[in-house]
Structures are given as structure tokens and as C-alpha cells.
PDB file of C-alpha atoms in Angstrom:
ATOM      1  CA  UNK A 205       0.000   0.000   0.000  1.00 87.00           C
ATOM      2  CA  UNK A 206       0.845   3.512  -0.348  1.00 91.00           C
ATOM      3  CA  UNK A 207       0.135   5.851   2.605  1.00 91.00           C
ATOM      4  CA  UNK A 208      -0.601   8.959   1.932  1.00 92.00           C
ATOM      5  CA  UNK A 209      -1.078  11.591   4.368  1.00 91.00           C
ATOM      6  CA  UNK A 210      -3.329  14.400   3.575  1.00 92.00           C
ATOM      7  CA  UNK A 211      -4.017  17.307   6.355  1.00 92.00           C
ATOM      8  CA  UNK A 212      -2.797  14.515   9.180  1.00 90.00           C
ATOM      9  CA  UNK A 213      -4.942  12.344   8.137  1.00 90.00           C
ATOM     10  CA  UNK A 214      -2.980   9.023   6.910  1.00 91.00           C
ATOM     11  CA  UNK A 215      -4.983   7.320   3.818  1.00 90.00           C
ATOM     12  CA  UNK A 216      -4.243   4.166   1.999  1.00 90.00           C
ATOM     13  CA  UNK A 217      -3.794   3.488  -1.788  1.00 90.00           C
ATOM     14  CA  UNK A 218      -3.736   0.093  -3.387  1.00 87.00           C
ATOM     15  CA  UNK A 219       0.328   0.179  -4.208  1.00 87.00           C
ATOM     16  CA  UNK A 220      -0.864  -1.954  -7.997  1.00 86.00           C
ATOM     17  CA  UNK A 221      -2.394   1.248  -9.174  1.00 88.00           C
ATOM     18  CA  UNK A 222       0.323   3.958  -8.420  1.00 93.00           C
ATOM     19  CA  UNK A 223       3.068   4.485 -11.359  1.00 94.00           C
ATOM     20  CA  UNK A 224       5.432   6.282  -9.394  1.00 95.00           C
ATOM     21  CA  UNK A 225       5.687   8.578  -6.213  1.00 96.00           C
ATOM     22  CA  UNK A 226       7.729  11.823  -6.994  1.00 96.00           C
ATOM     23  CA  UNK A 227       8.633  14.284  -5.244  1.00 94.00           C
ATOM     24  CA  UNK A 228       6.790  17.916  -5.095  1.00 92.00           C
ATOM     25  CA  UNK A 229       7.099  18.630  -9.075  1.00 92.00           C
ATOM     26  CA  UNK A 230       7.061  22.642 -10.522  1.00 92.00           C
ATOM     27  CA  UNK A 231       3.428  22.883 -11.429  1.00 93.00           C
ATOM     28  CA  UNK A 232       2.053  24.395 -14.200  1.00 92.00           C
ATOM     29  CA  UNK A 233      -1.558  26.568 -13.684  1.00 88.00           C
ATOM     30  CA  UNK A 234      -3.715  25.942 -15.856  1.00 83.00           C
ATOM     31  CA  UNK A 235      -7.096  28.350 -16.824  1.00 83.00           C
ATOM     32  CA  UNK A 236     -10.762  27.009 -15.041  1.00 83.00           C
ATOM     33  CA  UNK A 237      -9.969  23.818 -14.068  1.00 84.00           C
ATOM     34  CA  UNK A 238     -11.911  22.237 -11.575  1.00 86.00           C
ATOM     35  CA  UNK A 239     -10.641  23.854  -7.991  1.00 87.00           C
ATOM     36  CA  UNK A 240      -8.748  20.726  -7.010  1.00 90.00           C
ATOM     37  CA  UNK A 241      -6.902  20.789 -10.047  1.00 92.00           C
ATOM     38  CA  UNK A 242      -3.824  22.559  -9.413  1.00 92.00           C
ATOM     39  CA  UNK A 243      -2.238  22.330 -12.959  1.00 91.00           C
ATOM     40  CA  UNK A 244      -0.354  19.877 -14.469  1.00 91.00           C
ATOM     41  CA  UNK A 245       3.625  18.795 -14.525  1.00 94.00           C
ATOM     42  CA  UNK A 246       5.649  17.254 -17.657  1.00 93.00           C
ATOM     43  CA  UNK A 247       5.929  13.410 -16.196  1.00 95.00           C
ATOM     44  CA  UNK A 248       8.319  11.669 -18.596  1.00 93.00           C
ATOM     45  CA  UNK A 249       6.960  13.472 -21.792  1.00 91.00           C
ATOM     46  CA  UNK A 250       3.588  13.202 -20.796  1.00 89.00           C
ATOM     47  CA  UNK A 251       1.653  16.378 -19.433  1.00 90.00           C
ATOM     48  CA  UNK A 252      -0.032  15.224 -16.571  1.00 92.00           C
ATOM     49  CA  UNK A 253      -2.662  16.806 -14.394  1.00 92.00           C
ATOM     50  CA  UNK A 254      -2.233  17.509 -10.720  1.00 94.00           C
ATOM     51  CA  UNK A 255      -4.621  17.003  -8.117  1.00 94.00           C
ATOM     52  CA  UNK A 256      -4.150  18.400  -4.677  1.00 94.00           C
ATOM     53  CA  UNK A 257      -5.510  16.305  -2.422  1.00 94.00           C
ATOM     54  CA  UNK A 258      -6.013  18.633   0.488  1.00 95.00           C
ATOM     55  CA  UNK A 259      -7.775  21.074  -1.239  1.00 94.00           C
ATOM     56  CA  UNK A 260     -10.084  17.847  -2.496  1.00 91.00           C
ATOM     57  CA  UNK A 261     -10.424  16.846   1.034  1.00 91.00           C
ATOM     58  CA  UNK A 262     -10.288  20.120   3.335  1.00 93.00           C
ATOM     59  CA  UNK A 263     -10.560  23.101   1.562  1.00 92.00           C
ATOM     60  CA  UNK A 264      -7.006  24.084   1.833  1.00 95.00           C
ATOM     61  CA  UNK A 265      -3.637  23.365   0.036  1.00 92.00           C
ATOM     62  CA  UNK A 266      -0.778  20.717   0.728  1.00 92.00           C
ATOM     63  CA  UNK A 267       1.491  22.184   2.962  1.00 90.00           C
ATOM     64  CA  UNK A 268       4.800  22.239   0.655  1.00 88.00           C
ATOM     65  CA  UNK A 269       7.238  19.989   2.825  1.00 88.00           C
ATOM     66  CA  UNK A 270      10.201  17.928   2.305  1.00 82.00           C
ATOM     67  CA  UNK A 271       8.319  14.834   3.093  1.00 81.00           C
ATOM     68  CA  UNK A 272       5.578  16.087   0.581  1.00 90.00           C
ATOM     69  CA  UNK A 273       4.658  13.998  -2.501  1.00 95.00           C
ATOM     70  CA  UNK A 274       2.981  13.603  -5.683  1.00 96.00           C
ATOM     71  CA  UNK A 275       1.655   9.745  -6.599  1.00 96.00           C
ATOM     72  CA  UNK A 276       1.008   9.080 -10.239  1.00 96.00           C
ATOM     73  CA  UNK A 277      -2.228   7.071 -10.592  1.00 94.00           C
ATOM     74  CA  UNK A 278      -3.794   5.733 -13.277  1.00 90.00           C
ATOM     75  CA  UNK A 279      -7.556   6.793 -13.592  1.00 86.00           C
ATOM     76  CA  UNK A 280     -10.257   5.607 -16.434  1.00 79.00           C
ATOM     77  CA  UNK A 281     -11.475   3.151 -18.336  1.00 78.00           C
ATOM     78  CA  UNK A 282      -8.534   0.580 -18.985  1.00 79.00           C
ATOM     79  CA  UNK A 283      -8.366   1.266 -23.005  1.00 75.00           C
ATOM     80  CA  UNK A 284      -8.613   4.808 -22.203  1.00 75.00           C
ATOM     81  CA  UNK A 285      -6.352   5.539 -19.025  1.00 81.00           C
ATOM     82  CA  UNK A 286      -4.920   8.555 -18.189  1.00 87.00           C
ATOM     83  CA  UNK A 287      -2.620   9.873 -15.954  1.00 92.00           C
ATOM     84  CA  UNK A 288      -2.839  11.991 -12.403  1.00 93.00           C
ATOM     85  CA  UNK A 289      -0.832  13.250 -10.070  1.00 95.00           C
ATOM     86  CA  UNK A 290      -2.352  12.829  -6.727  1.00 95.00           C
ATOM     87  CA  UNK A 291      -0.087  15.650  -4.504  1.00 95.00           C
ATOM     88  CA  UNK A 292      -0.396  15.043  -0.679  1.00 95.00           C
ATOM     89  CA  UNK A 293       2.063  15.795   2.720  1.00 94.00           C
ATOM     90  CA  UNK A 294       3.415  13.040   2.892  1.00 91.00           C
ATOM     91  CA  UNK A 295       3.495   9.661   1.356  1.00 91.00           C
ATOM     92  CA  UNK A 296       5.659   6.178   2.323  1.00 86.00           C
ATOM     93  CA  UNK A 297       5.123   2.664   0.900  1.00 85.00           C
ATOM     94  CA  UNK A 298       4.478  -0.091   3.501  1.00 82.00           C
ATOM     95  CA  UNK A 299       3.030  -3.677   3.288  1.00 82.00           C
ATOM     96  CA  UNK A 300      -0.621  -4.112   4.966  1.00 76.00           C
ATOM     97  CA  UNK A 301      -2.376  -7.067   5.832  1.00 72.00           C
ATOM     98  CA  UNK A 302      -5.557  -6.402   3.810  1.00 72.00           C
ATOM     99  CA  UNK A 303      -7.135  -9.511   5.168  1.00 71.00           C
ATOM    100  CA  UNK A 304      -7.675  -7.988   8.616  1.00 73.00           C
ATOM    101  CA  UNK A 305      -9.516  -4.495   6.736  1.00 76.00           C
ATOM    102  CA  UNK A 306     -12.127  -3.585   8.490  1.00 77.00           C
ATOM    103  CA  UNK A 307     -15.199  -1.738   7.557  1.00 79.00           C
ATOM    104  CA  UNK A 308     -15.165   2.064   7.874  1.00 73.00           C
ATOM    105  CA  UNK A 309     -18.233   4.348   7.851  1.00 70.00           C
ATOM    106  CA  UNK A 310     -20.347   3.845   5.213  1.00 72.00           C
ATOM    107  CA  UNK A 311     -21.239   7.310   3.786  1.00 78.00           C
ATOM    108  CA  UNK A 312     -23.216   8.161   0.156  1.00 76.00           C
ATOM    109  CA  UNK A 313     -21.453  11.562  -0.191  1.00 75.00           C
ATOM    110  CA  UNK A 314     -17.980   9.798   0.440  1.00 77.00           C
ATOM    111  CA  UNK A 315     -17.985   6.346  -2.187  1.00 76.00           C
ATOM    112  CA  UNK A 316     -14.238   6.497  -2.406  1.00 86.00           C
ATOM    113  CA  UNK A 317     -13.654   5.744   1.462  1.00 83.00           C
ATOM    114  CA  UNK A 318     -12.781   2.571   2.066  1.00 82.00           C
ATOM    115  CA  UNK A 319     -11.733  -0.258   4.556  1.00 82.00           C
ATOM    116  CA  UNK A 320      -9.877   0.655   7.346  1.00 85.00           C
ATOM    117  CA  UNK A 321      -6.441  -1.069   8.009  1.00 85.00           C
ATOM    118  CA  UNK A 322      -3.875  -1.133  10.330  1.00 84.00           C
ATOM    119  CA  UNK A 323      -0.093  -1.022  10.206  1.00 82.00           C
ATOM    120  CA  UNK A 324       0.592  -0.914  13.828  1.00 81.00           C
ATOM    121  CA  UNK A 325       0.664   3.019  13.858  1.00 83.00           C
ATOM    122  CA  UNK A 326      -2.703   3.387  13.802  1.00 83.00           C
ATOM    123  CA  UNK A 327      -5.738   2.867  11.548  1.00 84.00           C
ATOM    124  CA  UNK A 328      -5.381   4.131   7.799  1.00 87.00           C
ATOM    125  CA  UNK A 329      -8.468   4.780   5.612  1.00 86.00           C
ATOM    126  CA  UNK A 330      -8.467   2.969   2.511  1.00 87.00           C
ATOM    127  CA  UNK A 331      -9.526   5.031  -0.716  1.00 87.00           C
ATOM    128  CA  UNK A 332     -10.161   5.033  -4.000  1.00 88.00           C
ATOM    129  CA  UNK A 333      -8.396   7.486  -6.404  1.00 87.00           C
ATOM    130  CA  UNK A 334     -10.993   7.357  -9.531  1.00 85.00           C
ATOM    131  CA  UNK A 335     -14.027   7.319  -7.008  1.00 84.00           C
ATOM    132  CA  UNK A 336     -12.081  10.132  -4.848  1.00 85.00           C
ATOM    133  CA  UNK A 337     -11.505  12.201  -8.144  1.00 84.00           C
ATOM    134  CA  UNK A 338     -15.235  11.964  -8.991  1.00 80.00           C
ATOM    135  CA  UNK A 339     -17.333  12.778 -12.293  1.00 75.00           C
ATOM    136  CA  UNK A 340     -15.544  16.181 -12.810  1.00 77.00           C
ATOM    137  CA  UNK A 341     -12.359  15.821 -12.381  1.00 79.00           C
ATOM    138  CA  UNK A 342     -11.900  12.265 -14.086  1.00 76.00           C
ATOM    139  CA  UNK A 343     -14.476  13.789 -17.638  1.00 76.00           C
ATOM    140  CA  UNK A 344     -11.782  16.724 -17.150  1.00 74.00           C
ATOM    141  CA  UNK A 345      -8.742  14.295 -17.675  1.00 69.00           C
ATOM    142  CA  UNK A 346     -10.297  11.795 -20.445  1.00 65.00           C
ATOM    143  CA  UNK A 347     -11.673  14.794 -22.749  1.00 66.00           C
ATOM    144  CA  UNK A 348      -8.511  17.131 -22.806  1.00 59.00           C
ATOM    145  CA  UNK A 349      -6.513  13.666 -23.707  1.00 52.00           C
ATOM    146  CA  UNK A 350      -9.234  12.679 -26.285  1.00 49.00           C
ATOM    147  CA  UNK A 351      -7.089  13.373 -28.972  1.00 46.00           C
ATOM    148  CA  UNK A 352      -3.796  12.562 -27.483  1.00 48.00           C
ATOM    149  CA  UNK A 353      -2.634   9.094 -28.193  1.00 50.00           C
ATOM    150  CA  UNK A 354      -2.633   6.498 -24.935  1.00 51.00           C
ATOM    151  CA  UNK A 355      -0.832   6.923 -22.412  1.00 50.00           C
ATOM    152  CA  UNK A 356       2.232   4.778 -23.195  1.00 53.00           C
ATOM    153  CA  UNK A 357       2.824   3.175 -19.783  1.00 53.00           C
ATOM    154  CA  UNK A 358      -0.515   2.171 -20.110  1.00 47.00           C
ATOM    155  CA  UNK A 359      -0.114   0.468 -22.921  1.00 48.00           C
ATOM    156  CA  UNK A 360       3.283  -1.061 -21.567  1.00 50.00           C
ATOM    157  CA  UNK A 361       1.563  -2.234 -18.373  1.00 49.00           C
ATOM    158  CA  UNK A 362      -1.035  -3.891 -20.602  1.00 45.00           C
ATOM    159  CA  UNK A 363       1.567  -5.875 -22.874  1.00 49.00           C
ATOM    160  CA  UNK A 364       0.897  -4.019 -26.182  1.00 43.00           C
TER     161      UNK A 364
END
């Protein structure tokens, strides 16, 4: 898993759909994109939006610190996948027992939360980036790369 931390809050990602964790990235601005949508950084040739997740989740920005971090996720339909760059405070890979998950809170307004797991620190809430990014932010990604060709570690991660 990937732990993320996002205004102290410690979150979990499933490690199989991260790309790569970099660290805080120049960002680009870019003109009325959805508030969470910070801009977007040049990742390996490919421009790449970037989603802060604190001002998803709280309403403010990531604090910029050295442990800060941006995870590269892979959001979409699998023949059309794009790329985003979640940025949060903080962000370490570790190795959960996701047998012992445990349910969280069920909530309508929150899909993308999760089971809750523990890594002897405390409990983490599982989430999930492309329910997390919602209907906005994910149509925002897959129509400005309509006419781009796919992404190509996409297409490496799927044998072609």
C-alpha cells in the first residue's frame, strides 16, 4: 500500500495502481480547471494533471514539505487511461495485511472511502483514487486527452 497523508490524516492506496511517487514537481496553472486541479507537470513526456488532495479533502492546500509527494495514478477506463498526479504531505510505501480491513463508515457523499487497516501506527483509511476524483475531475482528464494518443505506460503495463 501507499500511505498517503493528507491534512494529518494518513490514507491508503492500493500500491498496484500507483506508477510512481515523486517528489513535489514545478506545477504548471492551468485556466478554469476544476478547484482541485492545481495544474499539471511534464511526467516523462507526458503532461499530466495535478490534483491536490487537500484542497479535495479540506478546503485548503498541501502544505509544501520535504516529506511532501505527488503519486502518479492511473484513472479511467482501462483502453482509455490517463494519468494523475495525486499531490499530498506526505506519502511512504508499507506492506498491509488487507485480510484484517475492516469496515469504515459507510457514507453516500464519500464512495471512495474505504476499509480501514492497520499497520501498527494506527488505523489508515483505505480510498479510492478514480471514485475520490469523482465525475468532474476524471471527464476533465479523459476529454482534454481525447485526442492525445494512450498513455504509453498504459499500454506497456497492458503488454501491447
Amino acid at each position: 500500500m501507499v500511505v498517503l497523508t493528507v491534512a494529518g490524516q494518513r490514507h491508503a492506496l492500493n500500491a498496484a495502481g500507483v506508477v510512481e511517487v515523486l517528489p513535489w514537481l514545478p506545477v504548471a496553472s492551468l485556466v478554469l480547471a476544476p478547484p482541485a486541479v492545481v495544474g499539471v507537470i511534464d511526467y516523462r513526456g507526458t503532461v499530466v494533471p495535478v490534483v491536490d488532495l487537500c484542497r479535495l479533502l479540506v478546503g485548503r492546500d498541501c502544505r509544501r514539505w520535504l516529506a511532501s509527494r505527488m503519486a502518479v495514478v492511473r484513472v479511467g477506463p482501462p483502453a482509455r487511461h490517463r494519468l494523475v498526479a495525486l499531490l499530498a504531505e506526505g506519502c511512504t510505501l508499507t506492506r498491509l495485511d488487507t485480510a484484517s480491513a475492516q469496515p469504515g463508515l459507510h457514507r453516500p457523499d464519500a464512495p471512495f472511502l474505504g476499509p480501514l487497516l492497520n499497520d501498527g501506527d494506527g488505523l489508515l483509511q483505505s480510498i479510492d483514487p478514480e471514485q475520490l476524483l469523482g465525475a468532474e475531475i476524471i471527464d476533465a482528464v479523459l476529454s482534454a486527452a481525447a485526442d492525445l494518443p494512450p498513455d504509453p505506460l498504459s499500454a506497456q503495463a497492458h503488454g501491447r
